[in-house]
Amino acid sequence: QNGYPSDASVKKLYDELDFQRAVQAYVWATPLVAYEALWVANKRDWGVDFNDVSIIDTYTTPTTKVLTGNDTTIYAGIFFDLGRDGPVVIDSPVGVYGVIDDSWQRPIVEVGPFGPDQGKGGKFLLLPPGHAGAAPDGYLPAASKTNRGIYVGRAFVRDGDVKAAVDTLARIRVYPLSQANTPPATRIVRSGGRPMDSIPPRGFEY
């Protein structure tokens, strides 16, 4: 109409723009929502809290619903909150392979042969965003871009010995650096085949 779109066309264009932006936001936020869904599920279904070590002590089955889980390894997970605790130590033993991610699932540091521990185990020191000062000797410092994140460790089963893999993961220790002189006992939570559903929600709940 005289070179301008009609009111109906304007509304249609803005509706399409809203839709496209919503789709982009949905896709963009997938890693963060997936992390949060995994944290919520661990706490709700297994009673896992920050700095606990949760272990899937049987092979992952359909009762354990996780986006990228496989059924050939034994898993351990640790959720941490550097905003609450300050720098956190994860003492990872020999025989654990994995990664420590921030809450956007961006790798902070590798664990195992490709990490700074070179497969020999070590004390990973997770530093919160903007942390100043040098790390104490004896630690493997790794700076996170977010306060919350997750450690995912795997122990491989050799000759069918699932217990040995579980026992390896049960040796992981977690504590704030401020308690390093007298570390508290690490709580180990074993799934025991209990169900857990960490698939992210859909719609507005997402």
Coordinates of C-alpha atoms in Angstrom, one line a residue:
Q1 CA 0.0 0.0 0.0
N2 CA 1.8 3.1 -1.3
G3 CA 5.1 1.2 -0.9
Y4 CA 4.5 0.1 2.7
P5 CA 3.5 -3.4 4.0
S6 CA -0.1 -3.8 5.3
D7 CA -0.8 -4.1 9.0
A8 CA -1.4 -7.8 8.5
S9 CA 2.0 -8.2 6.8
V10 CA 3.8 -6.2 9.5
K11 CA 2.3 -8.6 12.1
K12 CA 3.3 -11.6 10.1
L13 CA 6.8 -10.4 9.7
Y14 CA 7.2 -9.7 13.5
D15 CA 5.7 -13.1 14.3
E16 CA 8.2 -14.8 12.0
L17 CA 11.1 -12.8 13.6
D18 CA 10.0 -13.8 17.1
F19 CA 9.8 -17.4 16.0
Q20 CA 13.2 -17.4 14.4
R21 CA 14.8 -15.8 17.5
A22 CA 13.1 -18.3 19.7
V23 CA 14.5 -21.2 17.7
Q24 CA 17.9 -19.7 17.8
A25 CA 17.8 -19.2 21.5
Y26 CA 16.6 -22.8 22.0
V27 CA 19.4 -24.3 19.9
W28 CA 22.0 -21.9 21.5
A29 CA 21.1 -22.8 25.0
T30 CA 21.0 -26.6 24.5
P31 CA 24.4 -27.3 26.3
L32 CA 23.4 -25.2 29.3
V33 CA 19.9 -26.7 29.6
A34 CA 21.3 -30.2 29.2
Y35 CA 23.8 -29.5 32.0
E36 CA 21.1 -28.2 34.3
A37 CA 18.8 -31.1 33.5
L38 CA 21.6 -33.5 34.4
W39 CA 22.2 -31.7 37.7
V40 CA 18.5 -31.6 38.6
A41 CA 18.0 -35.3 37.8
N42 CA 21.0 -36.4 39.9
K43 CA 19.8 -34.4 42.9
R44 CA 16.1 -35.4 42.5
D45 CA 16.5 -39.1 41.6
W46 CA 19.8 -40.1 43.3
G47 CA 20.2 -37.5 46.1
V48 CA 23.5 -36.2 44.7
D49 CA 24.7 -32.8 45.9
F50 CA 27.7 -30.6 45.0
N51 CA 31.1 -32.3 45.7
D52 CA 29.5 -35.7 45.9
V53 CA 30.8 -38.5 43.6
S54 CA 28.0 -40.2 41.8
I55 CA 28.9 -43.6 40.3
I56 CA 26.9 -45.6 37.8
D57 CA 28.1 -48.8 39.3
T58 CA 26.4 -51.0 36.6
Y59 CA 26.6 -50.5 32.9
T60 CA 24.3 -47.7 31.8
T61 CA 20.9 -49.2 31.0
P62 CA 17.6 -47.6 29.6
T63 CA 16.7 -46.8 33.2
T64 CA 19.5 -44.3 33.3
K65 CA 18.5 -41.7 30.7
V66 CA 21.4 -39.4 29.7
L67 CA 21.9 -37.7 26.4
T68 CA 25.3 -39.1 25.5
G69 CA 25.7 -42.1 27.8
N70 CA 27.1 -45.3 26.5
D71 CA 26.8 -48.9 27.9
T72 CA 30.5 -49.9 27.7
T73 CA 32.1 -48.0 30.5
I74 CA 31.5 -47.2 34.2
Y75 CA 30.8 -43.5 34.9
A76 CA 31.5 -41.1 37.8
G77 CA 30.1 -37.6 37.9
I78 CA 30.9 -34.6 40.2
F79 CA 29.0 -31.3 40.2
F80 CA 30.8 -28.4 41.7
D81 CA 29.9 -24.7 42.5
L82 CA 32.9 -22.5 42.7
G83 CA 30.8 -19.5 43.5
R84 CA 29.7 -21.2 46.7
D85 CA 33.0 -22.9 47.7
G86 CA 35.8 -21.0 46.0
P87 CA 38.5 -23.1 44.3
V88 CA 37.7 -26.8 44.5
V89 CA 40.1 -29.7 44.4
I90 CA 39.3 -33.0 42.6
D91 CA 41.8 -35.6 43.4
S92 CA 41.5 -38.0 40.5
P93 CA 43.3 -41.4 40.7
V94 CA 45.2 -43.4 38.2
G95 CA 42.9 -45.2 35.7
V96 CA 40.3 -42.5 35.3
Y97 CA 39.7 -41.0 31.9
G98 CA 37.4 -38.0 31.2
V99 CA 36.9 -34.3 31.2
I100 CA 35.9 -31.4 33.4
D101 CA 33.4 -29.1 31.7
D102 CA 31.9 -25.8 32.7
S103 CA 28.1 -25.3 32.8
W104 CA 28.1 -24.6 29.0
Q105 CA 29.8 -28.0 28.5
R106 CA 32.9 -26.3 27.3
P107 CA 36.0 -28.3 28.3
I108 CA 38.0 -26.9 31.2
V109 CA 40.6 -29.6 31.3
E110 CA 41.1 -33.2 30.2
V111 CA 41.6 -36.0 32.7
G112 CA 43.8 -39.0 32.0
P113 CA 46.5 -39.6 29.4
F114 CA 45.6 -36.5 27.4
G115 CA 45.4 -34.2 30.4
P116 CA 48.0 -32.5 32.5
D117 CA 48.1 -35.6 34.9
Q118 CA 49.3 -37.7 31.9
G119 CA 47.2 -40.6 33.1
K120 CA 49.1 -40.7 36.4
G121 CA 46.3 -39.1 38.5
G122 CA 46.5 -35.8 40.2
K123 CA 44.9 -33.0 42.2
F124 CA 43.0 -30.8 39.8
L125 CA 42.4 -27.3 41.2
L126 CA 39.3 -25.7 39.7
L127 CA 39.5 -21.9 39.8
P128 CA 36.4 -19.7 39.6
P129 CA 36.1 -16.9 37.0
G130 CA 38.3 -13.9 37.7
H131 CA 40.4 -15.8 40.3
A132 CA 43.6 -14.0 41.1
G133 CA 46.8 -15.4 42.5
A134 CA 49.0 -18.4 41.8
A135 CA 47.9 -21.9 42.6
P136 CA 49.7 -23.7 45.4
D137 CA 52.4 -26.3 44.5
G138 CA 51.2 -29.8 44.0
Y139 CA 48.0 -29.0 42.1
L140 CA 47.0 -28.9 38.5
P141 CA 45.2 -25.6 38.1
A142 CA 42.4 -25.1 35.6
A143 CA 40.4 -21.9 35.3
S144 CA 36.6 -22.2 34.6
K145 CA 34.6 -19.6 32.8
T146 CA 31.5 -20.4 34.9
N147 CA 31.1 -21.1 38.6
R148 CA 29.3 -24.3 38.1
G149 CA 30.5 -27.3 36.1
I150 CA 30.9 -31.1 36.0
Y151 CA 33.6 -33.7 36.2
V152 CA 32.8 -36.8 34.1
G153 CA 35.2 -39.7 34.7
R154 CA 35.2 -43.2 33.2
A155 CA 36.9 -46.4 34.3
F156 CA 37.1 -49.1 31.8
V157 CA 36.1 -52.7 32.6
R158 CA 38.9 -55.2 32.0
D159 CA 38.2 -58.9 31.8
G160 CA 34.7 -58.4 33.0
D161 CA 35.8 -56.9 36.4
V162 CA 33.1 -54.3 37.0
K163 CA 34.0 -54.0 40.7
A164 CA 37.6 -53.0 40.0
A165 CA 36.3 -50.1 37.7
V166 CA 33.8 -49.0 40.4
D167 CA 36.5 -49.2 43.1
T168 CA 38.8 -47.0 41.0
L169 CA 36.1 -44.3 40.7
A170 CA 35.3 -44.6 44.4
R171 CA 38.8 -43.4 45.1
I172 CA 38.1 -39.9 43.7
R173 CA 38.2 -37.2 46.4
V174 CA 36.6 -33.7 46.3
Y175 CA 36.8 -30.8 48.7
P176 CA 37.2 -27.0 48.7
L177 CA 40.8 -25.8 48.6
S178 CA 40.1 -23.9 51.9
Q179 CA 39.7 -27.3 53.6
A180 CA 42.8 -28.9 52.0
N181 CA 44.7 -29.2 55.3
T182 CA 41.9 -31.4 56.8
P183 CA 39.8 -32.6 53.8
P184 CA 36.3 -33.7 54.7
A185 CA 35.3 -37.2 53.7
T186 CA 33.9 -37.4 50.1
R187 CA 30.4 -38.8 49.8
I188 CA 30.1 -41.6 47.3
V189 CA 26.6 -42.1 45.8
R190 CA 26.2 -45.4 43.9
S191 CA 23.3 -45.6 41.5
G192 CA 22.6 -49.2 42.2
G193 CA 20.4 -49.6 39.1
R194 CA 18.0 -46.9 40.3
P195 CA 16.3 -45.0 37.5
M196 CA 17.3 -41.4 36.6
D197 CA 15.9 -39.3 33.8
S198 CA 18.1 -36.3 32.8
I199 CA 16.6 -35.7 29.3
P200 CA 16.0 -31.9 29.0
P201 CA 12.4 -30.7 29.0
R202 CA 10.5 -29.3 26.1
G203 CA 8.3 -26.3 25.5
F204 CA 8.2 -23.5 28.1
E205 CA 9.8 -25.6 30.8
Y206 CA 12.9 -25.7 28.6

